[in-house]
Amino acid sequence: MKSFDIDSSKFARISGFLTVGYRDYLAARTLLINGLLFRGIILSATAIEKLLKVFIVLNGSSKKTHQVDKLFAEVITFDAELSKKLNEDFMDFLSRSYNLRYFDNQVFNNPSKPFKLSVAQYKTLAELDFTAITILNSISVSINGHTLKSEYHEHLDEKHDLLFNKNFLLCNIRKDDFIQQKQYVFQIMSIKEGIVDRTYQTENVKDDGIFLFKDER
């Protein structure tokens, strides 16, 4: 864990990214748990984006982007341990998911480069939980010598349902057992005629750490 003692000039941005990023994370996991995978993966991307930006601000970087993969590449220059703990493919997956916010963007209107993405419910939830909690546990922030207690740490103490419900990490569930249960998968792609999507159930999801397949890159 890295400890930072900040001044008042950084407090608003740090507390803002921590609070809103954590709340986006809770909203994202709630959507994923309830099978609303399309919106769930978009909020997952914005949650991790904001949590990574805590590192960006703390380390005085001027990096400005919404792309999780670019933020992650910047963050691991400050904290190399995160590169060993977190899944880079998941970061690329979140960056690609961010494109789902708008259907009139270049991604969906570029016939020379079709867009495709698959979101497995519990596989995504498990990696989101691991990623968010690893980031949140990697930093300690204090101001004027007083350690900030975030909403995340309050919820940990309370065992708050929004954080603990179906959280394999906090509930000591084997990750592979959690991922390999029956779950929904959402797929979306652009084709010549427009955008198509489908949702189906399957028990054939593996704990392999792969989130983007060859035809989705």
mmCIF file of C-alpha atoms in Angstrom:
data_model
loop_
_atom_site.group_PDB
_atom_site.id
_atom_site.type_symbol
_atom_site.label_atom_id
_atom_site.label_comp_id
_atom_site.label_asym_id
_atom_site.label_seq_id
_atom_site.Cartn_x
_atom_site.Cartn_y
_atom_site.Cartn_z
ATOM 1 C CA MET A 1 0.000 0.000 0.000
ATOM 2 C CA LYS A 2 1.230 3.474 -0.897
ATOM 3 C CA SER A 3 0.537 6.305 1.545
ATOM 4 C CA PHE A 4 0.001 9.901 0.437
ATOM 5 C CA ASP A 5 -0.278 12.996 2.579
ATOM 6 C CA ILE A 6 -2.053 15.565 0.423
ATOM 7 C CA ASP A 7 -2.728 19.274 0.787
ATOM 8 C CA SER A 8 -6.101 20.989 0.478
ATOM 9 C CA SER A 9 -5.508 21.832 -3.191
ATOM 10 C CA LYS A 10 -5.704 18.129 -4.124
ATOM 11 C CA PHE A 11 -8.383 17.136 -1.626
ATOM 12 C CA ALA A 12 -11.435 17.965 -3.756
ATOM 13 C CA ARG A 13 -10.225 16.055 -6.814
ATOM 14 C CA ILE A 14 -8.971 13.050 -4.852
ATOM 15 C CA SER A 15 -12.091 12.711 -2.714
ATOM 16 C CA GLY A 16 -14.248 13.298 -5.795
ATOM 17 C CA PHE A 17 -12.623 10.555 -7.872
ATOM 18 C CA LEU A 18 -12.632 8.155 -4.899
ATOM 19 C CA THR A 19 -16.287 8.778 -4.025
ATOM 20 C CA VAL A 20 -17.757 8.864 -7.527
ATOM 21 C CA GLY A 21 -15.527 6.042 -8.768
ATOM 22 C CA TYR A 22 -16.592 3.830 -5.859
ATOM 23 C CA ARG A 23 -20.277 4.656 -6.361
ATOM 24 C CA ASP A 24 -19.992 3.917 -10.082
ATOM 25 C CA TYR A 25 -18.430 0.604 -9.084
ATOM 26 C CA LEU A 26 -21.364 -0.250 -6.794
ATOM 27 C CA ALA A 27 -23.835 0.727 -9.531
ATOM 28 C CA ALA A 28 -21.931 -1.313 -12.119
ATOM 29 C CA ARG A 29 -21.883 -4.468 -9.991
ATOM 30 C CA THR A 30 -25.598 -4.037 -9.198
ATOM 31 C CA LEU A 31 -26.386 -3.878 -12.918
ATOM 32 C CA LEU A 32 -24.207 -6.905 -13.680
ATOM 33 C CA ILE A 33 -25.770 -8.950 -10.862
ATOM 34 C CA ASN A 34 -29.230 -8.193 -12.224
ATOM 35 C CA GLY A 35 -28.334 -9.124 -15.788
ATOM 36 C CA LEU A 36 -28.273 -5.565 -17.180
ATOM 37 C CA LEU A 37 -24.952 -6.229 -18.833
ATOM 38 C CA PHE A 38 -25.032 -3.511 -21.495
ATOM 39 C CA ARG A 39 -25.196 -0.660 -18.982
ATOM 40 C CA GLY A 40 -23.203 -2.614 -16.409
ATOM 41 C CA ILE A 41 -20.073 -2.843 -18.520
ATOM 42 C CA ILE A 42 -20.206 0.859 -19.436
ATOM 43 C CA LEU A 43 -20.366 1.838 -15.760
ATOM 44 C CA SER A 44 -17.609 -0.669 -14.994
ATOM 45 C CA ALA A 45 -15.365 1.236 -17.395
ATOM 46 C CA THR A 46 -16.196 4.642 -15.884
ATOM 47 C CA ALA A 47 -15.701 3.289 -12.340
ATOM 48 C CA ILE A 48 -12.209 1.948 -13.004
ATOM 49 C CA GLU A 49 -11.369 5.078 -15.000
ATOM 50 C CA LYS A 50 -12.110 7.289 -11.981
ATOM 51 C CA LEU A 51 -10.320 5.025 -9.512
ATOM 52 C CA LEU A 52 -7.198 5.001 -11.684
ATOM 53 C CA LYS A 53 -7.364 8.776 -11.899
ATOM 54 C CA VAL A 54 -6.837 8.900 -8.136
ATOM 55 C CA PHE A 55 -3.297 7.646 -8.831
ATOM 56 C CA ILE A 56 -2.912 10.133 -11.668
ATOM 57 C CA VAL A 57 -3.751 13.097 -9.418
ATOM 58 C CA LEU A 58 -1.757 11.818 -6.437
ATOM 59 C CA ASN A 59 1.353 11.489 -8.572
ATOM 60 C CA GLY A 60 0.986 14.881 -10.214
ATOM 61 C CA SER A 61 0.427 13.575 -13.733
ATOM 62 C CA SER A 62 -1.476 15.663 -16.271
ATOM 63 C CA LYS A 63 -2.817 12.634 -18.168
ATOM 64 C CA LYS A 64 -6.320 13.381 -19.495
ATOM 65 C CA THR A 65 -8.205 10.531 -21.130
ATOM 66 C CA HIS A 66 -11.281 8.372 -20.618
ATOM 67 C CA GLN A 67 -9.491 5.260 -21.904
ATOM 68 C CA VAL A 68 -8.801 2.818 -19.088
ATOM 69 C CA ASP A 69 -5.939 1.096 -20.911
ATOM 70 C CA LYS A 70 -4.047 4.392 -21.314
ATOM 71 C CA LEU A 71 -4.654 5.355 -17.695
ATOM 72 C CA PHE A 72 -3.475 1.946 -16.524
ATOM 73 C CA ALA A 73 -0.290 2.249 -18.603
ATOM 74 C CA GLU A 74 0.379 5.577 -16.874
ATOM 75 C CA VAL A 75 -0.475 4.314 -13.384
ATOM 76 C CA ILE A 76 1.892 1.341 -13.485
ATOM 77 C CA THR A 77 4.784 3.737 -14.061
ATOM 78 C CA PHE A 78 4.006 4.992 -10.528
ATOM 79 C CA ASP A 79 3.144 1.620 -9.002
ATOM 80 C CA ALA A 80 4.720 -1.329 -10.796
ATOM 81 C CA GLU A 81 3.104 -3.789 -8.348
ATOM 82 C CA LEU A 82 -0.301 -3.100 -9.899
ATOM 83 C CA SER A 83 0.951 -4.405 -13.250
ATOM 84 C CA LYS A 84 1.609 -7.754 -11.556
ATOM 85 C CA LYS A 85 -1.756 -7.855 -9.770
ATOM 86 C CA LEU A 86 -4.214 -6.581 -12.356
ATOM 87 C CA ASN A 87 -5.283 -8.073 -15.691
ATOM 88 C CA GLU A 88 -4.172 -5.904 -18.624
ATOM 89 C CA ASP A 89 -6.603 -7.690 -20.956
ATOM 90 C CA PHE A 90 -9.470 -6.642 -18.671
ATOM 91 C CA MET A 91 -8.263 -3.029 -18.903
ATOM 92 C CA ASP A 92 -8.324 -3.286 -22.715
ATOM 93 C CA PHE A 93 -11.799 -4.836 -22.467
ATOM 94 C CA LEU A 94 -13.050 -1.914 -20.357
ATOM 95 C CA SER A 95 -11.570 0.586 -22.800
ATOM 96 C CA ARG A 96 -13.368 -1.120 -25.666
ATOM 97 C CA SER A 97 -16.592 -1.213 -23.638
ATOM 98 C CA TYR A 98 -16.455 2.556 -23.205
ATOM 99 C CA ASN A 99 -17.344 2.854 -26.905
ATOM 100 C CA LEU A 100 -20.827 1.493 -26.129
ATOM 101 C CA ARG A 101 -21.913 4.843 -24.671
ATOM 102 C CA TYR A 102 -22.881 6.163 -28.110
ATOM 103 C CA PHE A 103 -24.155 4.431 -31.212
ATOM 104 C CA ASP A 104 -23.347 7.308 -33.556
ATOM 105 C CA ASN A 105 -19.599 7.245 -32.923
ATOM 106 C CA GLN A 106 -16.902 6.184 -35.373
ATOM 107 C CA VAL A 107 -16.596 2.714 -33.869
ATOM 108 C CA PHE A 108 -20.105 1.727 -34.910
ATOM 109 C CA ASN A 109 -19.987 3.556 -38.222
ATOM 110 C CA ASN A 110 -16.743 2.244 -39.635
ATOM 111 C CA PRO A 111 -17.581 -0.676 -41.971
ATOM 112 C CA SER A 112 -13.886 -1.352 -42.590
ATOM 113 C CA LYS A 113 -13.362 -2.236 -38.934
ATOM 114 C CA PRO A 114 -16.394 -4.057 -37.455
ATOM 115 C CA PHE A 115 -16.994 -3.814 -33.713
ATOM 116 C CA LYS A 116 -17.729 -6.852 -31.538
ATOM 117 C CA LEU A 117 -17.844 -7.357 -27.785
ATOM 118 C CA SER A 118 -18.936 -10.166 -25.437
ATOM 119 C CA VAL A 119 -19.762 -9.620 -21.754
ATOM 120 C CA ALA A 120 -20.079 -12.671 -19.480
ATOM 121 C CA GLN A 121 -22.022 -11.745 -16.339
ATOM 122 C CA TYR A 122 -20.107 -13.350 -13.458
ATOM 123 C CA LYS A 123 -16.732 -13.453 -15.156
ATOM 124 C CA THR A 124 -16.948 -9.685 -15.638
ATOM 125 C CA LEU A 125 -18.289 -9.118 -12.123
ATOM 126 C CA ALA A 126 -15.479 -11.155 -10.555
ATOM 127 C CA GLU A 127 -12.770 -9.250 -12.419
ATOM 128 C CA LEU A 128 -14.441 -5.912 -11.691
ATOM 129 C CA ASP A 129 -14.532 -6.732 -7.962
ATOM 130 C CA PHE A 130 -10.909 -7.844 -7.947
ATOM 131 C CA THR A 131 -9.742 -4.794 -9.913
ATOM 132 C CA ALA A 132 -11.665 -2.167 -7.943
ATOM 133 C CA ILE A 133 -10.802 -3.613 -4.527
ATOM 134 C CA THR A 134 -7.142 -4.068 -5.429
ATOM 135 C CA ILE A 135 -6.938 -0.403 -6.462
ATOM 136 C CA LEU A 136 -8.834 0.797 -3.390
ATOM 137 C CA ASN A 137 -6.592 -1.238 -1.086
ATOM 138 C CA SER A 138 -3.428 0.038 -2.783
ATOM 139 C CA ILE A 139 -3.587 3.596 -1.488
ATOM 140 C CA SER A 140 -3.967 5.393 1.816
ATOM 141 C CA VAL A 141 -4.653 9.132 1.725
ATOM 142 C CA SER A 142 -4.277 11.550 4.607
ATOM 143 C CA ILE A 143 -4.641 15.306 4.937
ATOM 144 C CA ASN A 144 -2.941 17.252 7.716
ATOM 145 C CA GLY A 145 -1.970 13.942 9.302
ATOM 146 C CA HIS A 146 -5.535 12.562 9.401
ATOM 147 C CA THR A 147 -6.196 9.449 7.299
ATOM 148 C CA LEU A 148 -9.262 9.727 5.106
ATOM 149 C CA LYS A 149 -11.829 6.994 5.675
ATOM 150 C CA SER A 150 -13.618 6.475 2.389
ATOM 151 C CA GLU A 151 -17.137 5.208 1.788
ATOM 152 C CA TYR A 152 -15.545 1.954 0.630
ATOM 153 C CA HIS A 153 -13.921 1.410 4.034
ATOM 154 C CA GLU A 154 -17.175 2.276 5.813
ATOM 155 C CA HIS A 155 -18.998 -0.317 3.705
ATOM 156 C CA LEU A 156 -16.288 -2.881 4.465
ATOM 157 C CA ASP A 157 -16.843 -2.374 8.198
ATOM 158 C CA GLU A 158 -20.635 -2.567 7.763
ATOM 159 C CA LYS A 159 -20.494 -5.534 5.358
ATOM 160 C CA HIS A 160 -22.821 -3.476 3.178
ATOM 161 C CA ASP A 161 -24.907 -5.586 0.800
ATOM 162 C CA LEU A 162 -24.163 -3.426 -2.255
ATOM 163 C CA LEU A 163 -20.490 -4.296 -1.811
ATOM 164 C CA PHE A 164 -20.711 -7.849 -0.444
ATOM 165 C CA ASN A 165 -23.564 -9.313 -2.537
ATOM 166 C CA LYS A 166 -22.072 -11.938 -4.885
ATOM 167 C CA ASN A 167 -18.565 -10.627 -4.211
ATOM 168 C CA PHE A 168 -16.348 -13.707 -4.487
ATOM 169 C CA LEU A 169 -13.379 -11.846 -3.003
ATOM 170 C CA LEU A 170 -15.077 -10.559 0.152
ATOM 171 C CA CYS A 171 -17.215 -13.649 0.675
ATOM 172 C CA ASN A 172 -14.305 -16.101 0.295
ATOM 173 C CA ILE A 173 -15.770 -17.923 -2.711
ATOM 174 C CA ARG A 174 -13.419 -19.777 -5.055
ATOM 175 C CA LYS A 175 -13.054 -17.603 -8.135
ATOM 176 C CA ASP A 176 -13.246 -20.451 -10.634
ATOM 177 C CA ASP A 177 -16.409 -21.832 -8.983
ATOM 178 C CA PHE A 178 -17.973 -18.374 -9.062
ATOM 179 C CA ILE A 179 -17.124 -17.789 -12.722
ATOM 180 C CA GLN A 180 -18.164 -21.225 -13.945
ATOM 181 C CA GLN A 181 -21.761 -21.004 -12.717
ATOM 182 C CA LYS A 182 -24.662 -20.526 -15.125
ATOM 183 C CA GLN A 183 -24.812 -16.905 -16.252
ATOM 184 C CA TYR A 184 -25.941 -14.457 -18.912
ATOM 185 C CA VAL A 185 -23.719 -13.399 -21.787
ATOM 186 C CA PHE A 186 -24.379 -10.209 -23.755
ATOM 187 C CA GLN A 187 -22.927 -9.873 -27.249
ATOM 188 C CA ILE A 188 -23.025 -6.808 -29.476
ATOM 189 C CA MET A 189 -21.571 -6.247 -32.927
ATOM 190 C CA SER A 190 -21.734 -3.923 -35.879
ATOM 191 C CA ILE A 191 -22.524 -5.389 -39.274
ATOM 192 C CA LYS A 192 -23.112 -3.881 -42.693
ATOM 193 C CA GLU A 193 -26.817 -3.403 -41.976
ATOM 194 C CA GLY A 194 -26.346 -1.835 -38.539
ATOM 195 C CA ILE A 195 -25.926 -2.940 -34.918
ATOM 196 C CA VAL A 196 -27.166 -6.250 -33.548
ATOM 197 C CA ASP A 197 -27.053 -7.730 -30.060
ATOM 198 C CA ARG A 198 -28.213 -10.802 -28.212
ATOM 199 C CA THR A 199 -28.306 -12.138 -24.652
ATOM 200 C CA TYR A 200 -28.195 -15.826 -23.776
ATOM 201 C CA GLN A 201 -27.473 -18.114 -20.825
ATOM 202 C CA THR A 202 -24.594 -20.556 -20.603
ATOM 203 C CA GLU A 203 -22.579 -22.666 -18.184
ATOM 204 C CA ASN A 204 -19.525 -22.699 -20.468
ATOM 205 C CA VAL A 205 -17.611 -19.696 -19.136
ATOM 206 C CA LYS A 206 -13.993 -20.294 -18.091
ATOM 207 C CA ASP A 207 -11.782 -18.593 -15.533
ATOM 208 C CA ASP A 208 -9.053 -17.992 -18.113
ATOM 209 C CA GLY A 209 -8.433 -14.266 -17.691
ATOM 210 C CA ILE A 210 -9.318 -13.623 -21.337
ATOM 211 C CA PHE A 211 -11.879 -10.873 -22.022
ATOM 212 C CA LEU A 212 -11.162 -9.876 -25.620
ATOM 213 C CA PHE A 213 -11.027 -12.601 -28.236
ATOM 214 C CA LYS A 214 -9.174 -12.311 -31.543
ATOM 215 C CA ASP A 215 -12.206 -11.126 -33.517
ATOM 216 C CA GLU A 216 -13.030 -8.509 -30.838
ATOM 217 C CA ARG A 217 -9.689 -6.670 -30.898
#
